[in-house]
PDB file of C-alpha atoms in Angstrom:
ATOM      1  CA  GLN A 295       0.000   0.000   0.000  1.00  0.00           C
ATOM      2  CA  GLN A 296       3.049   2.201   0.310  1.00  0.00           C
ATOM      3  CA  GLN A 297       4.003   1.763  -3.344  1.00  0.00           C
ATOM      4  CA  VAL A 298       3.921   4.314  -6.110  1.00  0.00           C
ATOM      5  CA  LYS A 299       3.869   2.751  -9.574  1.00  0.00           C
ATOM      6  CA  GLN A 300       5.365   4.790 -12.410  1.00  0.00           C
ATOM      7  CA  SER A 301       5.195   4.256 -16.155  1.00  0.00           C
ATOM      8  CA  PRO A 302       6.685   4.103 -18.685  1.00  0.00           C
ATOM      9  CA  GLN A 303      10.225   3.107 -17.708  1.00  0.00           C
ATOM     10  CA  SER A 304      11.649   4.972 -20.674  1.00  0.00           C
ATOM     11  CA  LEU A 305      10.328   7.402 -23.242  1.00  0.00           C
ATOM     12  CA  ILE A 306      11.707   8.858 -26.448  1.00  0.00           C
ATOM     13  CA  VAL A 307      10.084  11.908 -28.053  1.00  0.00           C
ATOM     14  CA  GLN A 308      11.003  14.409 -30.722  1.00  0.00           C
ATOM     15  CA  LYS A 309      11.757  18.023 -29.836  1.00  0.00           C
ATOM     16  CA  GLY A 310       8.484  19.885 -29.386  1.00  0.00           C
ATOM     17  CA  GLY A 311       6.583  16.749 -28.424  1.00  0.00           C
ATOM     18  CA  ILE A 312       4.604  16.322 -25.187  1.00  0.00           C
ATOM     19  CA  PRO A 313       5.904  13.398 -23.125  1.00  0.00           C
ATOM     20  CA  ILE A 314       3.472  12.132 -20.492  1.00  0.00           C
ATOM     21  CA  ILE A 315       4.575  10.166 -17.439  1.00  0.00           C
ATOM     22  CA  ASN A 316       2.005   8.428 -15.269  1.00  0.00           C
ATOM     23  CA  CYS A 317       1.953   7.408 -11.618  1.00  0.00           C
ATOM     24  CA  ALA A 318      -0.542   5.461  -9.526  1.00  0.00           C
ATOM     25  CA  TYR A 319      -0.806   4.999  -5.780  1.00  0.00           C
ATOM     26  CA  GLU A 320      -2.888   2.995  -3.310  1.00  0.00           C
ATOM     27  CA  ASN A 321      -2.503   4.804   0.002  1.00  0.00           C
ATOM     28  CA  THR A 322      -5.318   7.364   0.278  1.00  0.00           C
ATOM     29  CA  ALA A 323      -3.493   8.981   3.212  1.00  0.00           C
ATOM     30  CA  PHE A 324      -0.909  10.445   0.827  1.00  0.00           C
ATOM     31  CA  ASP A 325      -1.344  14.211   0.790  1.00  0.00           C
ATOM     32  CA  TYR A 326       1.602  15.509  -1.208  1.00  0.00           C
ATOM     33  CA  PHE A 327       2.758  14.496  -4.692  1.00  0.00           C
ATOM     34  CA  PRO A 328       6.018  16.000  -5.990  1.00  0.00           C
ATOM     35  CA  TRP A 329       7.860  15.352  -9.224  1.00  0.00           C
ATOM     36  CA  TYR A 330      11.648  15.376  -9.325  1.00  0.00           C
ATOM     37  CA  GLN A 331      14.053  15.640 -12.266  1.00  0.00           C
ATOM     38  CA  GLN A 332      17.480  14.027 -12.069  1.00  0.00           C
ATOM     39  CA  PHE A 333      20.428  14.479 -14.412  1.00  0.00           C
ATOM     40  CA  PRO A 334      23.336  12.016 -14.398  1.00  0.00           C
ATOM     41  CA  GLY A 335      25.702  12.663 -11.504  1.00  0.00           C
ATOM     42  CA  LYS A 336      23.271  15.027  -9.764  1.00  0.00           C
ATOM     43  CA  GLY A 337      20.726  14.731  -7.004  1.00  0.00           C
ATOM     44  CA  PRO A 338      17.009  14.932  -7.800  1.00  0.00           C
ATOM     45  CA  ALA A 339      15.677  18.480  -8.195  1.00  0.00           C
ATOM     46  CA  LEU A 340      12.076  19.393  -7.412  1.00  0.00           C
ATOM     47  CA  LEU A 341      10.107  20.297 -10.547  1.00  0.00           C
ATOM     48  CA  ILE A 342       6.559  20.754  -9.385  1.00  0.00           C
ATOM     49  CA  ALA A 343       4.282  19.395  -6.645  1.00  0.00           C
ATOM     50  CA  ILE A 344       0.540  19.066  -6.107  1.00  0.00           C
ATOM     51  CA  ARG A 345      -1.895  18.443  -3.260  1.00  0.00           C
ATOM     52  CA  PRO A 346      -4.914  16.103  -3.677  1.00  0.00           C
ATOM     53  CA  ASP A 347      -7.431  18.962  -3.488  1.00  0.00           C
ATOM     54  CA  VAL A 348      -6.142  20.357  -6.797  1.00  0.00           C
ATOM     55  CA  SER A 349      -6.807  18.668 -10.165  1.00  0.00           C
ATOM     56  CA  GLU A 350      -4.156  20.447 -12.211  1.00  0.00           C
ATOM     57  CA  LYS A 351      -1.102  22.609 -11.645  1.00  0.00           C
ATOM     58  CA  LYS A 352       1.135  24.314 -14.196  1.00  0.00           C
ATOM     59  CA  GLU A 353       4.614  25.712 -13.763  1.00  0.00           C
ATOM     60  CA  GLY A 354       6.185  26.886 -16.982  1.00  0.00           C
ATOM     61  CA  ARG A 355       6.208  23.987 -19.445  1.00  0.00           C
ATOM     62  CA  PHE A 356       5.444  21.408 -16.733  1.00  0.00           C
ATOM     63  CA  THR A 357       1.894  20.394 -15.825  1.00  0.00           C
ATOM     64  CA  ILE A 358       0.665  17.914 -13.225  1.00  0.00           C
ATOM     65  CA  SER A 359      -2.784  16.390 -13.679  1.00  0.00           C
ATOM     66  CA  PHE A 360      -4.280  14.727 -10.610  1.00  0.00           C
ATOM     67  CA  ASN A 361      -7.208  12.289 -10.512  1.00  0.00           C
ATOM     68  CA  LYS A 362      -8.052  11.639  -6.876  1.00  0.00           C
ATOM     69  CA  SER A 363     -10.812   9.087  -7.527  1.00  0.00           C
ATOM     70  CA  ALA A 364      -8.535   7.012  -9.769  1.00  0.00           C
ATOM     71  CA  LYS A 365      -5.553   7.537  -7.449  1.00  0.00           C
ATOM     72  CA  GLN A 366      -3.433   8.576 -10.411  1.00  0.00           C
ATOM     73  CA  PHE A 367      -1.369  11.588 -11.347  1.00  0.00           C
ATOM     74  CA  SER A 368       0.708  12.469 -14.360  1.00  0.00           C
ATOM     75  CA  LEU A 369       3.375  14.868 -15.586  1.00  0.00           C
ATOM     76  CA  HIS A 370       3.126  16.537 -18.987  1.00  0.00           C
ATOM     77  CA  ILE A 371       6.078  18.417 -20.483  1.00  0.00           C
ATOM     78  CA  MET A 372       4.967  20.918 -23.106  1.00  0.00           C
ATOM     79  CA  ASP A 373       7.220  21.801 -26.050  1.00  0.00           C
ATOM     80  CA  SER A 374       9.901  19.378 -24.841  1.00  0.00           C
ATOM     81  CA  GLN A 375      13.547  20.255 -25.501  1.00  0.00           C
ATOM     82  CA  PRO A 376      16.733  18.150 -25.668  1.00  0.00           C
ATOM     83  CA  GLY A 377      17.735  19.768 -22.351  1.00  0.00           C
ATOM     84  CA  ASP A 378      14.735  18.041 -20.738  1.00  0.00           C
ATOM     85  CA  SER A 379      16.423  14.673 -21.301  1.00  0.00           C
ATOM     86  CA  ALA A 380      16.731  13.309 -17.768  1.00  0.00           C
ATOM     87  CA  THR A 381      15.184  10.795 -15.387  1.00  0.00           C
ATOM     88  CA  TYR A 382      11.881  11.847 -13.842  1.00  0.00           C
ATOM     89  CA  PHE A 383      10.542  10.523 -10.553  1.00  0.00           C
ATOM     90  CA  CYS A 384       7.101  10.892  -9.099  1.00  0.00           C
ATOM     91  CA  ALA A 385       6.746  10.610  -5.344  1.00  0.00           C
ATOM     92  CA  ALA A 386       4.126  10.694  -2.627  1.00  0.00           C
ATOM     93  CA  SER A 387       4.078  11.300   1.084  1.00  0.00           C
ATOM     94  CA  ASN A 388       1.758  11.509   4.051  1.00  0.00           C
ATOM     95  CA  ARG A 389       3.349  14.669   5.370  1.00  0.00           C
ATOM     96  CA  TYR A 390       1.421  15.252   8.537  1.00  0.00           C
ATOM     97  CA  ASN A 391       1.750  11.680   9.815  1.00  0.00           C
ATOM     98  CA  GLN A 392       5.010  10.578   8.252  1.00  0.00           C
ATOM     99  CA  GLY A 393       6.718  13.885   7.637  1.00  0.00           C
ATOM    100  CA  GLY A 394       9.519  13.812   5.106  1.00  0.00           C
ATOM    101  CA  LYS A 395       9.229  10.157   4.138  1.00  0.00           C
ATOM    102  CA  LEU A 396       8.885  10.293   0.347  1.00  0.00           C
ATOM    103  CA  ILE A 397       7.831   7.138  -1.500  1.00  0.00           C
ATOM    104  CA  PHE A 398       9.260   7.284  -5.013  1.00  0.00           C
ATOM    105  CA  GLY A 399       8.173   5.704  -8.270  1.00  0.00           C
ATOM    106  CA  GLN A 400      10.756   3.700 -10.191  1.00  0.00           C
ATOM    107  CA  GLY A 401      11.625   6.582 -12.530  1.00  0.00           C
ATOM    108  CA  THR A 402      11.198   7.330 -16.226  1.00  0.00           C
ATOM    109  CA  GLU A 403      14.207   7.936 -18.424  1.00  0.00           C
ATOM    110  CA  LEU A 404      13.208  10.593 -20.946  1.00  0.00           C
ATOM    111  CA  SER A 405      15.141  11.259 -24.128  1.00  0.00           C
ATOM    112  CA  VAL A 406      14.175  14.234 -26.298  1.00  0.00           C
ATOM    113  CA  LYS A 407      15.638  13.980 -29.800  1.00  0.00           C
ATOM    114  CA  PRO A 408      16.605  17.186 -31.664  1.00  0.00           C
TER     115      PRO A 408
ATOM    116  CA  LYS B  37      21.788  30.476  -0.540  1.00  0.00           C
ATOM    117  CA  ALA B  38      24.062  27.431  -0.659  1.00  0.00           C
ATOM    118  CA  GLY B  39      22.411  24.115  -1.395  1.00  0.00           C
ATOM    119  CA  VAL B  40      22.673  20.827   0.428  1.00  0.00           C
ATOM    120  CA  THR B  41      26.271  19.629   0.590  1.00  0.00           C
ATOM    121  CA  GLN B  42      27.364  16.057   1.014  1.00  0.00           C
ATOM    122  CA  THR B  43      30.825  14.725   1.750  1.00  0.00           C
ATOM    123  CA  PRO B  44      32.600  12.818   0.516  1.00  0.00           C
ATOM    124  CA  ARG B  45      31.250  12.677  -3.031  1.00  0.00           C
ATOM    125  CA  TYR B  46      32.853   9.334  -3.776  1.00  0.00           C
ATOM    126  CA  LEU B  47      33.952   6.523  -1.526  1.00  0.00           C
ATOM    127  CA  ILE B  48      35.383   3.055  -2.094  1.00  0.00           C
ATOM    128  CA  LYS B  49      35.305   0.557   0.756  1.00  0.00           C
ATOM    129  CA  THR B  50      35.712  -3.187   1.148  1.00  0.00           C
ATOM    130  CA  ARG B  51      33.252  -5.653   2.587  1.00  0.00           C
ATOM    131  CA  GLY B  52      33.130  -5.667   6.366  1.00  0.00           C
ATOM    132  CA  GLN B  53      34.315  -2.094   6.768  1.00  0.00           C
ATOM    133  CA  GLN B  54      32.164   0.718   8.062  1.00  0.00           C
ATOM    134  CA  VAL B  55      31.534   4.135   6.557  1.00  0.00           C
ATOM    135  CA  THR B  56      30.272   7.520   7.686  1.00  0.00           C
ATOM    136  CA  LEU B  57      28.654   9.971   5.289  1.00  0.00           C
ATOM    137  CA  SER B  58      28.008  13.615   6.077  1.00  0.00           C
ATOM    138  CA  CYS B  59      25.271  16.041   5.069  1.00  0.00           C
ATOM    139  CA  SER B  60      25.048  19.785   5.630  1.00  0.00           C
ATOM    140  CA  PRO B  61      21.521  21.089   5.054  1.00  0.00           C
ATOM    141  CA  ILE B  62      20.508  24.400   3.539  1.00  0.00           C
ATOM    142  CA  SER B  63      20.886  27.201   6.066  1.00  0.00           C
ATOM    143  CA  GLY B  64      17.746  27.440   8.195  1.00  0.00           C
ATOM    144  CA  HIS B  65      16.589  23.908   7.396  1.00  0.00           C
ATOM    145  CA  ARG B  66      16.148  21.710  10.446  1.00  0.00           C
ATOM    146  CA  SER B  67      14.902  18.507   8.837  1.00  0.00           C
ATOM    147  CA  VAL B  68      17.219  16.040   7.076  1.00  0.00           C
ATOM    148  CA  SER B  69      16.202  12.846   5.278  1.00  0.00           C
ATOM    149  CA  TRP B  70      18.430  10.166   3.779  1.00  0.00           C
ATOM    150  CA  TYR B  71      17.713   7.994   0.756  1.00  0.00           C
ATOM    151  CA  GLN B  72      19.507   5.143  -0.967  1.00  0.00           C
ATOM    152  CA  GLN B  73      19.413   5.050  -4.769  1.00  0.00           C
ATOM    153  CA  THR B  74      20.256   1.899  -6.724  1.00  0.00           C
ATOM    154  CA  PRO B  75      19.410   0.851 -10.301  1.00  0.00           C
ATOM    155  CA  GLY B  76      17.411  -2.122  -9.057  1.00  0.00           C
ATOM    156  CA  GLN B  77      15.491  -0.683  -6.093  1.00  0.00           C
ATOM    157  CA  GLY B  78      15.306   2.967  -7.112  1.00  0.00           C
ATOM    158  CA  LEU B  79      15.081   5.637  -4.439  1.00  0.00           C
ATOM    159  CA  GLN B  80      14.385   4.235  -1.003  1.00  0.00           C
ATOM    160  CA  PHE B  81      13.848   6.167   2.219  1.00  0.00           C
ATOM    161  CA  LEU B  82      16.369   5.427   4.967  1.00  0.00           C
ATOM    162  CA  PHE B  83      15.533   7.808   7.819  1.00  0.00           C
ATOM    163  CA  GLU B  84      14.501  11.322   8.745  1.00  0.00           C
ATOM    164  CA  TYR B  85      15.798  13.599  11.478  1.00  0.00           C
ATOM    165  CA  PHE B  86      14.293  16.771  12.863  1.00  0.00           C
ATOM    166  CA  SER B  87      15.709  18.750  15.749  1.00  0.00           C
ATOM    167  CA  GLU B  88      18.212  15.979  16.510  1.00  0.00           C
ATOM    168  CA  THR B  89      15.472  13.324  16.798  1.00  0.00           C
ATOM    169  CA  GLN B  90      14.841  10.460  14.414  1.00  0.00           C
ATOM    170  CA  ARG B  91      11.216  10.787  13.328  1.00  0.00           C
ATOM    171  CA  ASN B  92      10.979   8.061  10.719  1.00  0.00           C
ATOM    172  CA  LYS B  93      12.931   5.020   9.687  1.00  0.00           C
ATOM    173  CA  GLY B  94      12.718   3.044   6.465  1.00  0.00           C
ATOM    174  CA  ASN B  95      12.938  -0.704   6.030  1.00  0.00           C
ATOM    175  CA  PHE B  96      16.697  -1.140   6.309  1.00  0.00           C
ATOM    176  CA  PRO B  97      18.738  -3.359   8.631  1.00  0.00           C
ATOM    177  CA  GLY B  98      20.198  -2.028  11.864  1.00  0.00           C
ATOM    178  CA  ARG B  99      23.612  -1.705  10.178  1.00  0.00           C
ATOM    179  CA  PHE B 100      22.287   1.590   8.836  1.00  0.00           C
ATOM    180  CA  SER B 101      22.160   4.331  11.439  1.00  0.00           C
ATOM    181  CA  GLY B 102      22.231   8.069  11.579  1.00  0.00           C
ATOM    182  CA  ARG B 103      22.230  11.096  13.782  1.00  0.00           C
ATOM    183  CA  GLN B 104      21.683  14.815  13.640  1.00  0.00           C
ATOM    184  CA  PHE B 105      23.645  17.479  15.445  1.00  0.00           C
ATOM    185  CA  SER B 106      22.458  20.692  17.072  1.00  0.00           C
ATOM    186  CA  ASN B 107      23.488  22.680  13.971  1.00  0.00           C
ATOM    187  CA  SER B 108      21.197  20.409  11.877  1.00  0.00           C
ATOM    188  CA  ARG B 109      24.110  18.707  10.130  1.00  0.00           C
ATOM    189  CA  SER B 110      23.554  14.976   9.822  1.00  0.00           C
ATOM    190  CA  GLU B 111      25.649  11.866   9.446  1.00  0.00           C
ATOM    191  CA  MET B 112      24.724   8.364   8.447  1.00  0.00           C
ATOM    192  CA  ASN B 113      26.758   5.307   9.242  1.00  0.00           C
ATOM    193  CA  VAL B 114      26.785   1.883   7.644  1.00  0.00           C
ATOM    194  CA  SER B 115      28.585  -0.843   9.549  1.00  0.00           C
ATOM    195  CA  THR B 116      29.797  -4.201   8.268  1.00  0.00           C
ATOM    196  CA  LEU B 117      29.482  -3.179   4.636  1.00  0.00           C
ATOM    197  CA  GLU B 118      28.056  -5.640   2.111  1.00  0.00           C
ATOM    198  CA  LEU B 119      28.416  -5.611  -1.684  1.00  0.00           C
ATOM    199  CA  GLY B 120      24.738  -4.739  -1.944  1.00  0.00           C
ATOM    200  CA  ASP B 121      25.310  -1.486  -0.059  1.00  0.00           C
ATOM    201  CA  SER B 122      26.937  -0.010  -3.170  1.00  0.00           C
ATOM    202  CA  ALA B 123      24.657   2.868  -4.049  1.00  0.00           C
ATOM    203  CA  LEU B 124      24.222   6.609  -4.321  1.00  0.00           C
ATOM    204  CA  TYR B 125      23.302   7.937  -0.884  1.00  0.00           C
ATOM    205  CA  LEU B 126      21.257  11.105  -1.052  1.00  0.00           C
ATOM    206  CA  CYS B 127      20.523  13.608   1.651  1.00  0.00           C
ATOM    207  CA  ALA B 128      17.594  16.012   1.459  1.00  0.00           C
ATOM    208  CA  SER B 129      16.831  18.954   3.709  1.00  0.00           C
ATOM    209  CA  SER B 130      13.687  20.944   4.431  1.00  0.00           C
ATOM    210  CA  ARG B 131      12.639  23.665   6.871  1.00  0.00           C
ATOM    211  CA  ASP B 132      10.497  21.142   8.707  1.00  0.00           C
ATOM    212  CA  PRO B 133       9.216  17.590   7.998  1.00  0.00           C
ATOM    213  CA  THR B 134       6.127  18.846   6.130  1.00  0.00           C
ATOM    214  CA  ASP B 135       8.021  21.204   3.833  1.00  0.00           C
ATOM    215  CA  THR B 136       9.572  20.698   0.385  1.00  0.00           C
ATOM    216  CA  GLN B 137      12.719  18.592   0.339  1.00  0.00           C
ATOM    217  CA  TYR B 138      15.831  19.714  -1.521  1.00  0.00           C
ATOM    218  CA  PHE B 139      18.389  17.095  -2.410  1.00  0.00           C
ATOM    219  CA  GLY B 140      22.155  17.194  -2.318  1.00  0.00           C
ATOM    220  CA  PRO B 141      24.356  15.706  -5.065  1.00  0.00           C
ATOM    221  CA  GLY B 142      24.816  12.452  -3.173  1.00  0.00           C
ATOM    222  CA  THR B 143      27.722  10.280  -2.080  1.00  0.00           C
ATOM    223  CA  ARG B 144      28.578   7.445  -4.430  1.00  0.00           C
ATOM    224  CA  LEU B 145      29.601   4.452  -2.281  1.00  0.00           C
ATOM    225  CA  THR B 146      31.268   1.457  -3.903  1.00  0.00           C
ATOM    226  CA  VAL B 147      31.815  -1.661  -1.827  1.00  0.00           C
ATOM    227  CA  LEU B 148      34.400  -4.107  -3.192  1.00  0.00           C
TER     228      LEU B 148
END
């Protein structure tokens, strides 16, 4: 029940395309859903995060869509660029009961071709 | 503002040895969490400290331990190293346990 399932494992798109990465969870106590971006040799960097009372959130070219009833959320990258090539992780936590314990998905390796 | 710093960045040890990794959080952050990242298991939560107290612990054996000092700096220790402990160990800091976590670059541990 603590798992977060992420798909696909890898994704290749052309420049300007809109890659979509999906995550699903079981634990309805999760109340915080961040997405992290990781480049080789670096630590994960926070991209965008959403709470379950919001269905969509946009920050620049990154959009999170959240479906509370389906217990699913997804990341869309608009007008993708080669510089977006990285590994993306979704995560979830029950902040007020379990604080900083983030449960991560397995990651999606994104490649944006020029 | 300086980010999360971790030392050392790279470490090579042999089986049976022990290792100590250090993490300095962002100034003003009092919460530190540790994660292990491997290709097979992904990112897994190790433990979380806030105000020098361990608040949460992940599903790792007792060989993995940590502590936090009064200046919020944290260390984690792995005793009796095994080959399977080879991983990137990441530290993340936040103002408090409910706030956004910011990750450091990690310490790459190789156990031979």
